[in-house]
Short mmCIF file of N, CA and C in Angstrom, two decimals:
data_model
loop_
_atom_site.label_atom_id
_atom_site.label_comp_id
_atom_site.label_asym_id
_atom_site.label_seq_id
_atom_site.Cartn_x
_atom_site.Cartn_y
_atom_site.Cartn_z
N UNK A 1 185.48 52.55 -21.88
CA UNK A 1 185.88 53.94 -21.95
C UNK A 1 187.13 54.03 -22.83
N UNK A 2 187.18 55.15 -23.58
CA UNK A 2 188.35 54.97 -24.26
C UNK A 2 189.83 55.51 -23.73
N UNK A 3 190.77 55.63 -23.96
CA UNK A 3 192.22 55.93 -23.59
C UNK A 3 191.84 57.76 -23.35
N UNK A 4 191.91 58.22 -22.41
CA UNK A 4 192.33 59.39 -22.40
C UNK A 4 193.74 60.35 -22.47
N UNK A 5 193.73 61.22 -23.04
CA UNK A 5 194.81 61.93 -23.56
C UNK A 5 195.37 62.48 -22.52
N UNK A 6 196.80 62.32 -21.89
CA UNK A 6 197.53 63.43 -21.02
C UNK A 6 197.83 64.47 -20.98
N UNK A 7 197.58 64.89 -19.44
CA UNK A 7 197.41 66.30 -19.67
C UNK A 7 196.10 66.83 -18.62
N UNK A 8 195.73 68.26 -18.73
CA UNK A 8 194.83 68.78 -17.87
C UNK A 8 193.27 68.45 -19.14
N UNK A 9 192.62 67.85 -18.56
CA UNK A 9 191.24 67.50 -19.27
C UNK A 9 189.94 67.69 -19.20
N UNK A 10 189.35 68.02 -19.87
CA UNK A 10 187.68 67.83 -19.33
C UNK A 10 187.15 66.65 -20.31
N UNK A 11 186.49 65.41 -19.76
CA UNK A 11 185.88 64.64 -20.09
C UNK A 11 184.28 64.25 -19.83
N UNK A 12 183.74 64.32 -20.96
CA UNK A 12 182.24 63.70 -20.80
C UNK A 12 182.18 62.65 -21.07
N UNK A 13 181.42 61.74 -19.55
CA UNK A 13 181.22 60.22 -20.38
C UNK A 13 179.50 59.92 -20.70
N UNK A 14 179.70 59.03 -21.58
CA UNK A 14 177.90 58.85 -22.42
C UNK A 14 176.98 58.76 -21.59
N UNK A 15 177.32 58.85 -19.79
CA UNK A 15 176.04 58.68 -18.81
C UNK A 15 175.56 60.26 -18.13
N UNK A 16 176.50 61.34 -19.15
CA UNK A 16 176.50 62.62 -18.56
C UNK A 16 177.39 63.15 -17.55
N UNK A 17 178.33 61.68 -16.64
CA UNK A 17 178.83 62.56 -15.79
C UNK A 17 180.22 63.28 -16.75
N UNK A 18 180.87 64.14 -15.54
CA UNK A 18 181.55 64.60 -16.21
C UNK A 18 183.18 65.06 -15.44
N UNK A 19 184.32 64.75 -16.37
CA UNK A 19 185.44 64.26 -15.11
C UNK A 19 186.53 65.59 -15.51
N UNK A 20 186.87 66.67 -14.52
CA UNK A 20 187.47 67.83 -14.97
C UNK A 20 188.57 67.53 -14.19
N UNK A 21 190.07 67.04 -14.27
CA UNK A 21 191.63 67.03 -14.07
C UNK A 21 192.27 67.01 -14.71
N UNK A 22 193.14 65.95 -13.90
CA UNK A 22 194.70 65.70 -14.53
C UNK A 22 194.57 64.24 -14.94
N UNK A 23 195.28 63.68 -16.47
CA UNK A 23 195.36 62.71 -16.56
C UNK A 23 197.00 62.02 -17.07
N UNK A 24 197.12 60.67 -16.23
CA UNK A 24 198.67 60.28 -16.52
C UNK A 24 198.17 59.03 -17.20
N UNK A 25 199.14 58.95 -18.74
CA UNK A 25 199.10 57.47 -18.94
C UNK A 25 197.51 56.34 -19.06
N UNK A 26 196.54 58.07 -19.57
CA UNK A 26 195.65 57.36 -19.81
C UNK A 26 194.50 57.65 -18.49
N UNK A 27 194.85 57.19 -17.23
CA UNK A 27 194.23 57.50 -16.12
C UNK A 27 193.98 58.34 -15.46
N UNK A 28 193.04 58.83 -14.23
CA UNK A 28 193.07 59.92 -13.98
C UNK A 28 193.86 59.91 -13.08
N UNK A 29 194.97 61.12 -12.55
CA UNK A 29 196.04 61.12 -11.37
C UNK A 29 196.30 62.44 -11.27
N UNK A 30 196.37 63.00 -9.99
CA UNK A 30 196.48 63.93 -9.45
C UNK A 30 195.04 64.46 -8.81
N UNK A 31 195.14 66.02 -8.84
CA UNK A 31 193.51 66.26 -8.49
C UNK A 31 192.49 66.61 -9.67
N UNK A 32 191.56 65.88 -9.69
CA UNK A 32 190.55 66.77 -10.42
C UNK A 32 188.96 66.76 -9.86
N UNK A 33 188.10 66.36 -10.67
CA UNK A 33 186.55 66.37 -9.97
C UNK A 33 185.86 66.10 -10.91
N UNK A 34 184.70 64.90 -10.36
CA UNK A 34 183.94 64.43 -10.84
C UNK A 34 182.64 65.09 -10.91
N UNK A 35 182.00 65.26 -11.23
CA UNK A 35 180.56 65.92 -11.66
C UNK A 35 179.45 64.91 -11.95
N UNK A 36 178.62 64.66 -10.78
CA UNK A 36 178.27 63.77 -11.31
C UNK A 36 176.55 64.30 -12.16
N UNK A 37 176.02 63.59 -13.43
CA UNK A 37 174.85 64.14 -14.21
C UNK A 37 173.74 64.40 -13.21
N UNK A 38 173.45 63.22 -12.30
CA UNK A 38 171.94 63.68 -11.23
C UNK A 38 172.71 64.59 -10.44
N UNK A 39 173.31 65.32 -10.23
CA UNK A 39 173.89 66.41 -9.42
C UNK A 39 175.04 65.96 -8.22
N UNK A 40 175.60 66.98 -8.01
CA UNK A 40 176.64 66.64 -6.80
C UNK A 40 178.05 66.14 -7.86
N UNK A 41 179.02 66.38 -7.05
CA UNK A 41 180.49 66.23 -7.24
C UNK A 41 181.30 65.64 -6.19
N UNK A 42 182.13 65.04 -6.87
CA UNK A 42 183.50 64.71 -5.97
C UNK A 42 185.03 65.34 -6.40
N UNK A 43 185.41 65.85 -5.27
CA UNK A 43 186.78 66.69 -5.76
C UNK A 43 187.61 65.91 -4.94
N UNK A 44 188.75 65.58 -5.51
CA UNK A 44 189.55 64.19 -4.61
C UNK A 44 190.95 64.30 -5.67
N UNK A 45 191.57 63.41 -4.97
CA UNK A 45 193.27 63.30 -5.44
C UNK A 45 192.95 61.82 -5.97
N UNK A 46 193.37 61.52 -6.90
CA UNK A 46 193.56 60.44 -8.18
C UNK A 46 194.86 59.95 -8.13
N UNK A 47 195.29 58.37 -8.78
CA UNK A 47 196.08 57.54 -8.90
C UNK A 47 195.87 56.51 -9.67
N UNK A 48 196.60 56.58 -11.02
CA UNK A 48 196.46 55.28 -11.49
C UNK A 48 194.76 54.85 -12.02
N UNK A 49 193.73 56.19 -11.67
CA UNK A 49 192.43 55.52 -12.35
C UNK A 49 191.93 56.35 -10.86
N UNK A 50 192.65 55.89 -9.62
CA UNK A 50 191.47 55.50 -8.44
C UNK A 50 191.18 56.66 -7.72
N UNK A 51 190.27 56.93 -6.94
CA UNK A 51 190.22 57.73 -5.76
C UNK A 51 191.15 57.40 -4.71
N UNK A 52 192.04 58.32 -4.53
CA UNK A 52 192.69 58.13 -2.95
C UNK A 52 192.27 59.23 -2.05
N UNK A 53 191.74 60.34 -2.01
CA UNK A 53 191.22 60.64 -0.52
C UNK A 53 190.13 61.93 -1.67
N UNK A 54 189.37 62.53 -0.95
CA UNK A 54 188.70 63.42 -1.77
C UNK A 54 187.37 63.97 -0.72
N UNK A 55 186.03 64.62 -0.77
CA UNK A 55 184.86 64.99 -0.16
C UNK A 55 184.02 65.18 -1.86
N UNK A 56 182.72 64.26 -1.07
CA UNK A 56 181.70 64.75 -2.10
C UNK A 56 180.85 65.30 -1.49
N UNK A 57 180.18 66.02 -2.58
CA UNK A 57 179.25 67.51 -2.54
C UNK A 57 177.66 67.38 -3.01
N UNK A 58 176.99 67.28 -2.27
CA UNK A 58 175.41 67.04 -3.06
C UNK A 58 174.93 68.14 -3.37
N UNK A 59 174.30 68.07 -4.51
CA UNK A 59 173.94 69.35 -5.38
C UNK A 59 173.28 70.53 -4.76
N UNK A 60 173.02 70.48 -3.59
CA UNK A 60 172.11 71.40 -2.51
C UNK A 60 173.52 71.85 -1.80
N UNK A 61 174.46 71.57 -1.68
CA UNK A 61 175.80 72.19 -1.07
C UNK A 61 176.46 71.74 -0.18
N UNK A 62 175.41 70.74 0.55
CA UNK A 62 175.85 69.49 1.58
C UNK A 62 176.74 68.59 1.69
N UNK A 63 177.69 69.17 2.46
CA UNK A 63 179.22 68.28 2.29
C UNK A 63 178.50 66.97 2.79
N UNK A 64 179.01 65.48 2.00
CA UNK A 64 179.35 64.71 2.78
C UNK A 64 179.87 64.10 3.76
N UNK A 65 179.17 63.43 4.89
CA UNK A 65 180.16 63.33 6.23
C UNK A 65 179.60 61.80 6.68
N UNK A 66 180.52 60.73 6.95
CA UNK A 66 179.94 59.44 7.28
C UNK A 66 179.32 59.40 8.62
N UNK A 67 179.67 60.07 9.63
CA UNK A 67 178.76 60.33 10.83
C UNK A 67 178.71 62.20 11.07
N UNK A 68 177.57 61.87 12.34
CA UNK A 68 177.65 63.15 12.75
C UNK A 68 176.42 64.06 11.86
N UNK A 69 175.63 63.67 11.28
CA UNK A 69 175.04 63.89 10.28
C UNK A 69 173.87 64.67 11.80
N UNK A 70 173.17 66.06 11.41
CA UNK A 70 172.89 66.72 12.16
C UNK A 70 171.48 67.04 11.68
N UNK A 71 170.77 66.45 10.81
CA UNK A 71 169.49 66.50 10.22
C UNK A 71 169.13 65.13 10.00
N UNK A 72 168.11 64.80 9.60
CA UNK A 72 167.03 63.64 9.69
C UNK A 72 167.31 62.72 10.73
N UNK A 73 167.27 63.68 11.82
CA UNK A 73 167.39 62.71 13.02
C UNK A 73 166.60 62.99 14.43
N UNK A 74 166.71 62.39 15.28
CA UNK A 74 165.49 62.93 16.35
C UNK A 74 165.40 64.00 16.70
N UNK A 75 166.55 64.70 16.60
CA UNK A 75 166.87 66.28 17.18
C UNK A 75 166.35 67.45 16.01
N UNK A 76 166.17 66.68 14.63
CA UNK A 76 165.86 67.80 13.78
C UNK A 76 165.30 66.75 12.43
N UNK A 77 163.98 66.18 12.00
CA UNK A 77 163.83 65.04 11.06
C UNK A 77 163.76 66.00 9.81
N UNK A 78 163.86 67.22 9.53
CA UNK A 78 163.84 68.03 8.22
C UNK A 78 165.50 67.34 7.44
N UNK A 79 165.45 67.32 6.15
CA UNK A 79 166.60 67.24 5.07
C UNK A 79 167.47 68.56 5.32
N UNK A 80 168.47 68.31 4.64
CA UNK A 80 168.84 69.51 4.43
C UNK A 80 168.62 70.97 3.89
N UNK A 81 168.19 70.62 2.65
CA UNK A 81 167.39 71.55 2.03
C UNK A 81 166.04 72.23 2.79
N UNK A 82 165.57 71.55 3.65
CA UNK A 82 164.32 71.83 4.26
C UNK A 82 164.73 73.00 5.40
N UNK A 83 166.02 72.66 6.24
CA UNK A 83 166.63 73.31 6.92
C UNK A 83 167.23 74.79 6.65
N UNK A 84 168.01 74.86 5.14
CA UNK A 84 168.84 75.80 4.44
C UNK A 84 167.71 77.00 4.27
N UNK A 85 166.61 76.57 3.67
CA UNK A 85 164.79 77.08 3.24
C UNK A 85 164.35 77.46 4.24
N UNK A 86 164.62 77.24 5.33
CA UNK A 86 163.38 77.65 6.69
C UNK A 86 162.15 76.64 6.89
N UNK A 87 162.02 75.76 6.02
CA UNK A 87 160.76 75.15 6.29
C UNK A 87 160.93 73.90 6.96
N UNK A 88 159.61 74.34 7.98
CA UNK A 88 159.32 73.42 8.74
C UNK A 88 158.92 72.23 8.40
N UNK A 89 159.02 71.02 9.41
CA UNK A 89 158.56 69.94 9.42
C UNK A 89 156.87 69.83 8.98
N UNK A 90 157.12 68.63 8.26
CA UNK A 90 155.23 68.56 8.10
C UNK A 90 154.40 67.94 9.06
N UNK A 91 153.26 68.12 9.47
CA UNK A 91 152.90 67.60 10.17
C UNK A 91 152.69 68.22 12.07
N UNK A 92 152.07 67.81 12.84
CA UNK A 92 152.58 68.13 14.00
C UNK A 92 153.98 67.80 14.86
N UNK A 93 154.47 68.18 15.59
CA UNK A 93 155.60 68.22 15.89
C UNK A 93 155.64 67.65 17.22
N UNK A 94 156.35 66.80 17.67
CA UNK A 94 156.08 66.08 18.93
C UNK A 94 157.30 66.96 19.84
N UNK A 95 157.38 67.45 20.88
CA UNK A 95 158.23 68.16 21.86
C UNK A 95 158.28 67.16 22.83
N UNK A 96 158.57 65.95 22.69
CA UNK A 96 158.89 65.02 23.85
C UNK A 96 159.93 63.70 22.99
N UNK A 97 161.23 63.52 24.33
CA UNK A 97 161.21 62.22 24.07
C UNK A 97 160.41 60.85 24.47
N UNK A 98 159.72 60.81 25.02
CA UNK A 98 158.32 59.39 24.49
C UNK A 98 157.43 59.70 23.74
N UNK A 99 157.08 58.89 23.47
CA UNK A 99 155.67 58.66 22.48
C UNK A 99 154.61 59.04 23.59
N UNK A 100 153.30 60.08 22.85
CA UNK A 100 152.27 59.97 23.70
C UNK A 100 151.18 59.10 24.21
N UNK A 101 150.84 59.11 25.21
CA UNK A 101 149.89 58.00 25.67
C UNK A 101 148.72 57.88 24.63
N UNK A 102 148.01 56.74 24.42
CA UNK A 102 147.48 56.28 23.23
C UNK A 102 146.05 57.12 22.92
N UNK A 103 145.35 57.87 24.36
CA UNK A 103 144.09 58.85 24.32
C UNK A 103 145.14 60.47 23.70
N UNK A 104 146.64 60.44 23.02
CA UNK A 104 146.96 61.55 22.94
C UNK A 104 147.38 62.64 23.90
N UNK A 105 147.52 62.38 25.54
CA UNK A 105 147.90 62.94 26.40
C UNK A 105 147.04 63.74 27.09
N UNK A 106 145.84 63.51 26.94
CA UNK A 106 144.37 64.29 27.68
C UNK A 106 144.05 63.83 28.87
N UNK A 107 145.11 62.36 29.18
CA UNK A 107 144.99 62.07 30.41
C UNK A 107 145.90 62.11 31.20
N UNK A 108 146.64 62.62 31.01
CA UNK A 108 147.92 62.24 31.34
C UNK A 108 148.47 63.31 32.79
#
């Protein structure tokens, strides 16, 4: 990558993403945001080059969160997007926690 100029910047790099802050001494420092080309961003505080604290954003609007994640899981297996849309799950929908007995529950 080459030396960037100081100062408030917008940079494109040759893979499309794209880096809109502050740069010191070449690096990025302070706040700015990354953009990344397949979609989604990171907006975060910079140092010296690095990320020091920030949230990324997937292109559907979906904050990132390392737990706690409230979709594709037993309580709800739709994505996000599937959720935001209204649309339902594919398939039939099981309303139990066990699995049904193997005749499908006709005996049960």
């Amino acid at each position: 990558m080459e030396k960037l100029d100081d100062g408030e910047i917008e940079y494109t790099f040759a893979n499309g993403n794209r880096f809109v802050g502050s740069v010191v001494n070449g690096a990025f420092h302070g706040k700015g945001t990354l953009f990344l080309a397949g979609g989604g961003a990171f907006v975060g505080e910079w140092a010296d080059g690095k990320a020091l604290s920030g949230a990324y954003t997937f292109d559907d609007g979906l904050a990132y969160a390392e737990t706690a994640w409230d979709y594709c899981s037993e309580a709800d297996r739709r994505f996000h997007c599937e959720r935001v849309t209204h649309i339902p799950p594919a398939g039939m929908t099981l309303f139990a926690n066990q699995p049904l007995p193997a005749d499908g529950g006709e005996n049960a």
